[in-house]
mmCIF file of C-alpha atoms in Angstrom:
data_model
loop_
_atom_site.group_PDB
_atom_site.id
_atom_site.type_symbol
_atom_site.label_atom_id
_atom_site.label_comp_id
_atom_site.label_asym_id
_atom_site.label_seq_id
_atom_site.Cartn_x
_atom_site.Cartn_y
_atom_site.Cartn_z
ATOM 1 C CA MET A 1 99.564 99.766 63.573
ATOM 2 C CA PHE A 2 96.708 98.555 65.733
ATOM 3 C CA LYS A 3 92.853 98.747 64.461
ATOM 4 C CA SER A 4 90.028 98.575 66.233
ATOM 5 C CA SER A 5 86.089 98.383 65.209
ATOM 6 C CA ARG A 6 85.115 100.304 68.830
ATOM 7 C CA LYS A 7 84.032 103.381 68.997
ATOM 8 C CA ARG A 8 86.547 106.004 70.568
ATOM 9 C CA ARG A 9 85.142 107.547 73.564
ATOM 10 C CA SER A 10 85.228 111.200 74.000
ATOM 11 C CA PRO A 11 87.876 112.582 75.692
ATOM 12 C CA GLN A 12 85.158 113.607 78.110
ATOM 13 C CA ALA A 13 83.893 110.374 78.823
ATOM 14 C CA ALA A 14 87.104 109.693 80.755
ATOM 15 C CA ASP A 15 87.847 111.066 84.125
ATOM 16 C CA PRO A 16 91.211 110.835 85.094
ATOM 17 C CA GLN A 17 89.712 111.427 88.609
ATOM 18 C CA ARG A 18 88.400 108.788 89.538
ATOM 19 C CA SER A 19 88.373 107.148 93.121
ATOM 20 C CA VAL A 20 90.494 103.983 93.612
ATOM 21 C CA ASP A 21 88.195 102.301 94.275
ATOM 22 C CA GLU A 22 86.133 102.463 91.619
ATOM 23 C CA SER A 23 88.102 102.173 89.001
ATOM 24 C CA LEU A 24 91.183 99.601 89.495
ATOM 25 C CA VAL A 25 90.514 96.653 91.056
ATOM 26 C CA LYS A 26 92.254 95.242 94.308
ATOM 27 C CA ASP A 27 93.024 91.734 93.096
ATOM 28 C CA VAL A 28 93.814 89.895 90.236
ATOM 29 C CA PRO A 29 92.031 90.344 87.280
ATOM 30 C CA GLU A 30 91.821 87.022 85.110
ATOM 31 C CA HIS A 31 93.673 89.773 82.419
ATOM 32 C CA LEU A 32 96.231 90.175 84.317
ATOM 33 C CA GLU A 33 96.795 86.605 85.934
ATOM 34 C CA ILE A 34 98.745 85.316 82.725
ATOM 35 C CA PRO A 35 101.251 88.180 82.128
ATOM 36 C CA LEU A 36 102.191 88.392 85.896
ATOM 37 C CA ARG A 37 102.893 84.425 85.889
ATOM 38 C CA GLN A 38 104.683 84.738 83.244
ATOM 39 C CA TRP A 39 107.386 87.618 84.825
ATOM 40 C CA VAL A 40 107.627 85.685 87.629
ATOM 41 C CA MET A 41 108.616 82.844 85.657
ATOM 42 C CA VAL A 42 110.943 84.528 83.937
ATOM 43 C CA LEU A 43 112.895 85.468 86.425
ATOM 44 C CA LEU A 44 113.392 83.015 88.562
ATOM 45 C CA GLN A 45 112.965 79.839 86.206
ATOM 46 C CA ASP A 46 117.117 79.837 86.272
ATOM 47 C CA ASP A 47 117.213 80.812 89.513
ATOM 48 C CA GLU A 48 115.267 78.078 91.714
ATOM 49 C CA ALA A 49 117.798 78.922 95.235
ATOM 50 C CA SER A 50 116.221 82.725 94.973
ATOM 51 C CA ALA A 51 112.588 81.152 94.437
ATOM 52 C CA GLN A 52 113.496 79.487 97.263
ATOM 53 C CA LYS A 53 113.901 82.094 99.200
ATOM 54 C CA VAL A 54 110.795 83.896 98.450
ATOM 55 C CA ALA A 55 108.791 81.105 99.424
ATOM 56 C CA LEU A 56 110.428 80.839 102.935
ATOM 57 C CA LEU A 57 109.944 84.671 102.787
ATOM 58 C CA LEU A 58 105.702 84.056 102.651
ATOM 59 C CA ARG A 59 105.815 80.605 104.876
ATOM 60 C CA LEU A 60 104.779 78.381 101.474
ATOM 61 C CA ARG A 61 105.225 75.067 101.172
ATOM 62 C CA VAL A 62 106.580 74.277 97.857
ATOM 63 C CA ASP A 63 104.555 70.973 96.281
ATOM 64 C CA THR A 64 105.186 70.409 92.589
ATOM 65 C CA GLY A 65 105.229 66.512 92.715
ATOM 66 C CA PRO A 66 107.563 63.759 94.064
ATOM 67 C CA ARG A 67 109.695 63.728 91.151
ATOM 68 C CA SER A 68 110.829 67.235 90.588
ATOM 69 C CA TYR A 69 111.448 69.760 92.809
ATOM 70 C CA SER A 70 110.483 73.378 91.907
ATOM 71 C CA PRO A 71 110.537 76.718 93.972
ATOM 72 C CA ALA A 72 110.344 78.773 90.462
ATOM 73 C CA GLU A 73 107.440 76.592 89.132
ATOM 74 C CA PHE A 74 105.188 75.965 92.237
ATOM 75 C CA LEU A 75 105.876 80.835 92.854
ATOM 76 C CA ALA A 76 105.043 81.166 89.052
ATOM 77 C CA SER A 77 101.944 78.662 88.494
ATOM 78 C CA ARG A 78 100.985 76.661 91.689
ATOM 79 C CA THR A 79 99.868 80.002 94.100
ATOM 80 C CA THR A 80 96.613 81.295 94.463
ATOM 81 C CA ASN A 81 95.744 84.899 93.064
ATOM 82 C CA GLU A 82 96.337 86.594 96.353
ATOM 83 C CA GLN A 83 99.564 84.865 96.634
ATOM 84 C CA LEU A 84 101.155 85.975 93.671
ATOM 85 C CA LEU A 85 100.530 89.458 94.688
ATOM 86 C CA ASP A 86 102.720 88.097 96.989
ATOM 87 C CA VAL A 87 105.600 87.344 95.773
ATOM 88 C CA ILE A 88 105.536 89.573 93.131
ATOM 89 C CA ASP A 89 106.345 92.008 96.564
ATOM 90 C CA ALA A 90 108.903 89.452 97.822
ATOM 91 C CA MET A 91 110.710 89.767 95.075
ATOM 92 C CA LEU A 92 110.817 93.148 94.672
ATOM 93 C CA ARG A 93 111.878 93.196 98.348
ATOM 94 C CA LEU A 94 114.548 90.640 98.674
ATOM 95 C CA SER A 95 116.171 92.190 94.947
ATOM 96 C CA ALA A 96 116.149 95.615 96.787
ATOM 97 C CA PRO A 97 119.727 96.893 97.943
ATOM 98 C CA SER A 98 120.367 95.532 101.378
ATOM 99 C CA GLU A 99 119.720 99.595 102.985
ATOM 100 C CA SER A 100 117.212 99.272 101.960
ATOM 101 C CA ARG A 101 115.519 96.349 102.770
ATOM 102 C CA SER A 102 113.550 96.261 106.347
ATOM 103 C CA PHE A 103 115.404 93.135 107.089
ATOM 104 C CA ALA A 104 118.446 91.381 106.828
ATOM 105 C CA VAL A 105 119.109 88.263 104.186
ATOM 106 C CA GLY A 106 121.573 86.302 103.082
ATOM 107 C CA GLY A 107 123.325 86.363 99.504
ATOM 108 C CA THR A 108 123.395 88.750 96.987
ATOM 109 C CA GLY A 109 119.730 88.747 96.126
ATOM 110 C CA ILE A 110 117.557 87.606 93.169
ATOM 111 C CA TYR A 111 119.976 87.248 90.332
ATOM 112 C CA ARG A 112 118.063 88.480 87.481
ATOM 113 C CA LEU A 113 116.844 91.100 89.260
ATOM 114 C CA ASP A 114 120.611 91.624 90.907
ATOM 115 C CA MET A 115 121.467 95.433 91.607
ATOM 116 C CA THR A 116 124.820 94.046 92.810
ATOM 117 C CA GLY A 117 125.591 92.549 88.878
ATOM 118 C CA ASP A 118 127.574 89.911 89.572
ATOM 119 C CA ARG A 119 126.699 88.499 86.281
ATOM 120 C CA GLY A 120 126.993 91.631 84.822
ATOM 121 C CA LEU A 121 123.215 91.837 84.655
ATOM 122 C CA GLY A 122 123.505 94.883 87.074
ATOM 123 C CA SER A 123 120.922 97.672 87.987
ATOM 124 C CA ALA A 124 119.733 98.091 84.167
ATOM 125 C CA VAL A 125 118.042 94.799 84.105
ATOM 126 C CA ARG A 126 115.899 95.149 87.145
ATOM 127 C CA TRP A 127 115.104 98.029 86.388
ATOM 128 C CA ARG A 128 113.756 97.343 82.883
ATOM 129 C CA ALA A 129 111.645 93.844 84.838
ATOM 130 C CA ILE A 130 110.567 96.854 87.434
ATOM 131 C CA GLU A 131 109.211 99.177 84.503
ATOM 132 C CA ALA A 132 108.090 95.914 83.271
ATOM 133 C CA LEU A 133 106.059 95.402 85.964
ATOM 134 C CA GLN A 134 105.252 98.569 86.523
ATOM 135 C CA GLU A 135 103.386 98.872 83.169
ATOM 136 C CA MET A 136 101.726 95.648 83.332
ATOM 137 C CA LEU A 137 99.924 97.271 86.462
ATOM 138 C CA THR A 138 98.607 100.355 84.806
ATOM 139 C CA LEU A 139 97.326 99.230 81.894
ATOM 140 C CA ALA A 140 95.556 96.572 83.533
ATOM 141 C CA GLY A 141 93.883 98.978 85.696
ATOM 142 C CA SER A 142 95.025 97.662 88.882
ATOM 143 C CA ALA A 143 94.822 99.019 92.498
ATOM 144 C CA TYR A 144 99.123 98.193 93.055
ATOM 145 C CA ARG A 145 102.398 99.739 91.931
ATOM 146 C CA VAL A 146 105.699 99.574 92.234
ATOM 147 C CA ASN A 147 106.791 102.215 95.163
ATOM 148 C CA ASP A 148 108.977 104.728 94.204
ATOM 149 C CA ALA A 149 111.857 102.966 96.634
ATOM 150 C CA ALA A 150 111.186 99.385 93.844
ATOM 151 C CA THR A 151 110.931 97.759 97.390
ATOM 152 C CA GLY A 152 107.400 96.390 97.176
ATOM 153 C CA LEU A 153 104.281 97.274 96.267
ATOM 154 C CA GLU A 154 101.447 99.147 97.295
ATOM 155 C CA LEU A 155 98.227 100.742 96.675
ATOM 156 C CA ARG A 156 98.098 103.267 94.082
ATOM 157 C CA VAL A 157 96.402 106.844 95.252
ATOM 158 C CA ASP A 158 95.673 109.830 93.775
ATOM 159 C CA ALA A 159 98.579 111.450 91.768
ATOM 160 C CA THR A 160 97.631 115.066 93.948
ATOM 161 C CA ALA A 161 98.635 112.730 96.989
ATOM 162 C CA GLN A 162 100.988 110.634 95.633
ATOM 163 C CA GLN A 163 103.338 114.146 94.289
ATOM 164 C CA ALA A 164 102.328 115.822 97.750
ATOM 165 C CA VAL A 165 104.308 112.667 99.822
ATOM 166 C CA THR A 166 106.972 113.156 97.766
ATOM 167 C CA SER A 167 107.395 116.273 98.036
ATOM 168 C CA ALA A 168 107.441 115.769 101.851
ATOM 169 C CA LEU A 169 109.973 113.724 101.900
ATOM 170 C CA ALA A 170 112.303 115.126 99.903
ATOM 171 C CA ALA A 171 111.994 118.496 102.155
ATOM 172 C CA SER A 172 112.297 116.826 105.194
ATOM 173 C CA GLN A 173 115.991 114.998 104.399
ATOM 174 C CA THR A 174 117.730 117.904 106.347
ATOM 175 C CA PRO A 175 119.532 117.700 109.358
ATOM 176 C CA GLN A 176 116.920 119.774 111.058
ATOM 177 C CA SER A 177 114.479 117.474 110.618
ATOM 178 C CA GLY A 178 116.097 114.287 112.052
ATOM 179 C CA SER A 179 114.509 111.099 110.384
ATOM 180 C CA ALA A 180 111.349 112.999 110.203
ATOM 181 C CA ALA A 181 111.510 111.112 105.866
ATOM 182 C CA ASP A 182 112.304 107.763 107.509
ATOM 183 C CA HIS A 183 109.670 107.825 109.420
ATOM 184 C CA LEU A 184 107.145 108.845 106.868
ATOM 185 C CA ALA A 185 108.501 106.696 104.296
ATOM 186 C CA THR A 186 107.692 104.143 106.854
ATOM 187 C CA ALA A 187 104.229 105.575 107.483
ATOM 188 C CA TRP A 188 103.334 105.264 104.036
ATOM 189 C CA ARG A 189 104.188 101.763 103.559
ATOM 190 C CA CYS A 190 102.713 100.464 106.480
ATOM 191 C CA VAL A 191 99.001 102.187 105.294
ATOM 192 C CA TYR A 192 99.286 101.598 101.440
ATOM 193 C CA GLY A 193 101.940 98.633 101.029
ATOM 194 C CA ARG A 194 100.890 95.435 100.312
ATOM 195 C CA ASP A 195 100.232 94.148 104.012
ATOM 196 C CA PRO A 196 99.099 97.312 105.758
ATOM 197 C CA ASP A 197 99.741 97.900 109.154
ATOM 198 C CA PRO A 198 97.896 100.609 110.747
ATOM 199 C CA SER A 199 98.141 100.999 114.340
ATOM 200 C CA LYS A 200 102.413 101.129 112.993
ATOM 201 C CA ALA A 201 101.755 103.727 110.291
ATOM 202 C CA TYR A 202 99.721 106.127 112.809
ATOM 203 C CA GLY A 203 102.529 105.770 115.437
ATOM 204 C CA GLU A 204 104.993 106.427 112.149
ATOM 205 C CA ALA A 205 103.193 109.172 111.189
ATOM 206 C CA ILE A 206 103.606 111.188 114.907
ATOM 207 C CA LYS A 207 107.027 110.778 114.663
ATOM 208 C CA ALA A 208 107.057 111.756 111.124
ATOM 209 C CA VAL A 209 105.514 114.901 112.654
ATOM 210 C CA GLU A 210 107.942 115.086 116.060
ATOM 211 C CA CYS A 211 111.017 114.435 113.890
ATOM 212 C CA ALA A 212 109.959 117.513 111.650
ATOM 213 C CA SER A 213 108.195 120.290 114.260
ATOM 214 C CA GLN A 214 111.067 119.630 117.285
ATOM 215 C CA SER A 215 113.662 122.281 115.457
ATOM 216 C CA THR A 216 111.325 124.926 115.049
ATOM 217 C CA ILE A 217 109.177 124.488 118.089
ATOM 218 C CA GLU A 218 111.024 122.858 120.905
ATOM 219 C CA PRO A 219 114.825 122.738 119.840
ATOM 220 C CA ASN A 220 116.301 122.620 122.977
ATOM 221 C CA ASN A 221 114.301 119.684 124.383
ATOM 222 C CA SER A 222 115.870 116.656 123.628
ATOM 223 C CA LYS A 223 112.811 114.464 124.914
ATOM 224 C CA ALA A 224 110.092 116.659 123.355
ATOM 225 C CA THR A 225 106.761 114.779 122.421
ATOM 226 C CA LEU A 226 103.962 115.956 120.056
ATOM 227 C CA GLY A 227 101.930 116.176 123.256
ATOM 228 C CA THR A 228 104.810 118.850 124.826
ATOM 229 C CA MET A 229 105.007 120.656 121.884
ATOM 230 C CA ILE A 230 101.356 121.032 121.346
ATOM 231 C CA LYS A 231 101.913 122.615 124.986
ATOM 232 C CA VAL A 232 104.761 125.462 123.668
ATOM 233 C CA LEU A 233 102.070 126.137 120.894
ATOM 234 C CA GLY A 234 99.211 126.657 123.574
ATOM 235 C CA ASN A 235 101.119 128.774 125.772
ATOM 236 C CA SER A 236 103.149 130.729 123.422
ATOM 237 C CA PRO A 237 100.772 130.921 120.278
ATOM 238 C CA GLN A 238 102.071 134.658 119.928
ATOM 239 C CA LYS A 239 105.655 133.389 119.028
ATOM 240 C CA PHE A 240 104.799 131.513 115.617
ATOM 241 C CA THR A 241 103.521 131.946 112.433
ATOM 242 C CA THR A 242 102.658 130.964 109.042
ATOM 243 C CA ALA A 243 102.825 131.597 105.220
ATOM 244 C CA ILE A 244 99.175 132.716 105.447
ATOM 245 C CA PRO A 245 97.979 134.582 108.371
ATOM 246 C CA ALA A 246 95.079 133.888 110.586
ATOM 247 C CA ALA A 247 91.856 136.521 109.417
ATOM 248 C CA VAL A 248 91.145 136.377 112.721
ATOM 249 C CA GLY A 249 92.736 134.664 115.905
ATOM 250 C CA ASP A 250 96.515 133.548 115.869
ATOM 251 C CA ASP A 251 98.149 132.118 112.940
ATOM 252 C CA ILE A 252 99.320 128.851 114.416
ATOM 253 C CA THR A 253 96.240 127.929 115.516
ATOM 254 C CA LEU A 254 95.008 125.818 112.466
ATOM 255 C CA VAL A 255 98.740 123.919 112.901
ATOM 256 C CA VAL A 256 97.940 123.305 116.457
ATOM 257 C CA ASP A 257 94.333 121.376 115.824
ATOM 258 C CA MET A 258 95.521 119.565 113.357
ATOM 259 C CA MET A 259 98.344 118.270 116.147
ATOM 260 C CA ARG A 260 95.782 118.200 117.941
ATOM 261 C CA ARG A 261 93.920 115.572 116.227
ATOM 262 C CA LEU A 262 96.524 113.474 115.036
ATOM 263 C CA TRP A 263 98.107 113.029 119.106
ATOM 264 C CA GLN A 264 94.431 112.206 120.326
ATOM 265 C CA GLY A 265 93.321 110.189 117.912
ATOM 266 C CA GLN A 266 95.745 107.592 118.669
ATOM 267 C CA THR A 267 94.341 105.042 119.888
ATOM 268 C CA SER A 268 96.697 102.219 120.895
ATOM 269 C CA ARG A 269 99.332 104.459 122.261
ATOM 270 C CA HIS A 270 98.747 103.375 125.859
ATOM 271 C CA GLY A 271 97.461 100.515 127.542
ATOM 272 C CA SER A 272 95.037 100.207 130.069
ATOM 273 C CA GLN A 273 92.339 97.594 131.775
ATOM 274 C CA ALA A 274 89.823 98.229 128.966
ATOM 275 C CA PRO A 275 90.574 96.177 125.834
ATOM 276 C CA THR A 276 93.109 98.299 123.569
ATOM 277 C CA ARG A 277 91.379 100.008 120.183
ATOM 278 C CA HIS A 278 93.519 99.997 117.315
ATOM 279 C CA GLU A 279 93.233 102.193 115.079
ATOM 280 C CA THR A 280 91.831 101.478 111.547
ATOM 281 C CA GLN A 281 92.925 101.533 108.418
ATOM 282 C CA GLN A 282 90.684 104.783 107.996
ATOM 283 C CA GLN A 283 92.068 106.506 110.265
ATOM 284 C CA ALA A 284 95.589 104.999 109.640
ATOM 285 C CA GLU A 285 95.204 107.075 106.235
ATOM 286 C CA MET A 286 93.826 110.089 107.781
ATOM 287 C CA SER A 287 97.045 110.242 110.129
ATOM 288 C CA VAL A 288 99.498 109.570 107.287
ATOM 289 C CA GLN A 289 97.978 112.256 105.004
ATOM 290 C CA LEU A 290 97.807 114.792 107.795
ATOM 291 C CA ALA A 291 101.479 114.066 108.452
ATOM 292 C CA VAL A 292 102.633 114.713 104.681
ATOM 293 C CA THR A 293 101.025 117.964 105.036
ATOM 294 C CA LEU A 294 102.547 119.058 108.421
ATOM 295 C CA VAL A 295 105.987 117.485 107.605
ATOM 296 C CA GLN A 296 105.721 119.820 104.933
ATOM 297 C CA TRP A 297 104.886 122.616 105.969
ATOM 298 C CA PHE A 298 107.215 122.834 108.911
ATOM 299 C CA THR A 299 110.130 121.265 106.852
ATOM 300 C CA SER A 300 109.589 124.103 104.136
ATOM 301 C CA ASP A 301 109.714 126.933 107.164
ATOM 302 C CA LEU A 302 105.750 127.576 105.485
ATOM 303 C CA VAL A 303 105.285 127.626 110.562
ATOM 304 C CA ARG A 304 108.212 129.252 111.904
ATOM 305 C CA ARG A 305 109.416 130.770 115.386
ATOM 306 C CA LEU A 306 109.015 134.481 115.212
ATOM 307 C CA PRO A 307 112.015 136.435 116.243
#
């Protein structure tokens, strides 16, 4: 159907494992700007009330001239490219089911993305719009993707890492894991989301590991922390084992080292006379990836207490 005079690239010439930083763009390139603005306009052009909500959420002053006031036109046409990504992120957040939002908001959400089906559109329309957005971002080589919960944008990461967190979240949705899944999802969103918060991501990563490991290490201690559990493992390593036995030393040593690195690496946990040093983005990313592994191990019974 489509013809091109360009030479085909050899399959070996394309490296599917190129890093995100090298192969993807974090801003809005020229070839993606108009499609994204059209996506926003189509969804908001008949719903100025929802467009106003987006503008208020983002603290944007709507200025479309003295004769007409149109938040939809402003958001779709007069925002900067940086603001455009924020607009799309906010639209996803406001159109999500109320239980998926990180804040309370009145009304029924953005009408064309609304999952309540008040106008007969329902979730099918929302998902078609989101699928179209996801396809645009992917084809254009954007560093952003719609997150799995469809509540916002997040940085695209290696497919293996994405699958790892998906598996860990699924494995941790059990009563004995407490709120591990919620904390891990929040940590992931805070480190890879549109508005990163490294310190919060690090703290949520620790909480996820605490929730996932308590039933194995300190099931009877309601005040257990990562620090107290590290101490228990250090004092009684012979009581715990892992799926892959250690060739030398205690099986649990590797797990203790990982937990200790996570615990001691948090710099903003306590205050003092010295200025508080907040975690960097790289430190937060490592903490979350470390938490993904530990949560998966504990919730899948790969780390367990001996009878």
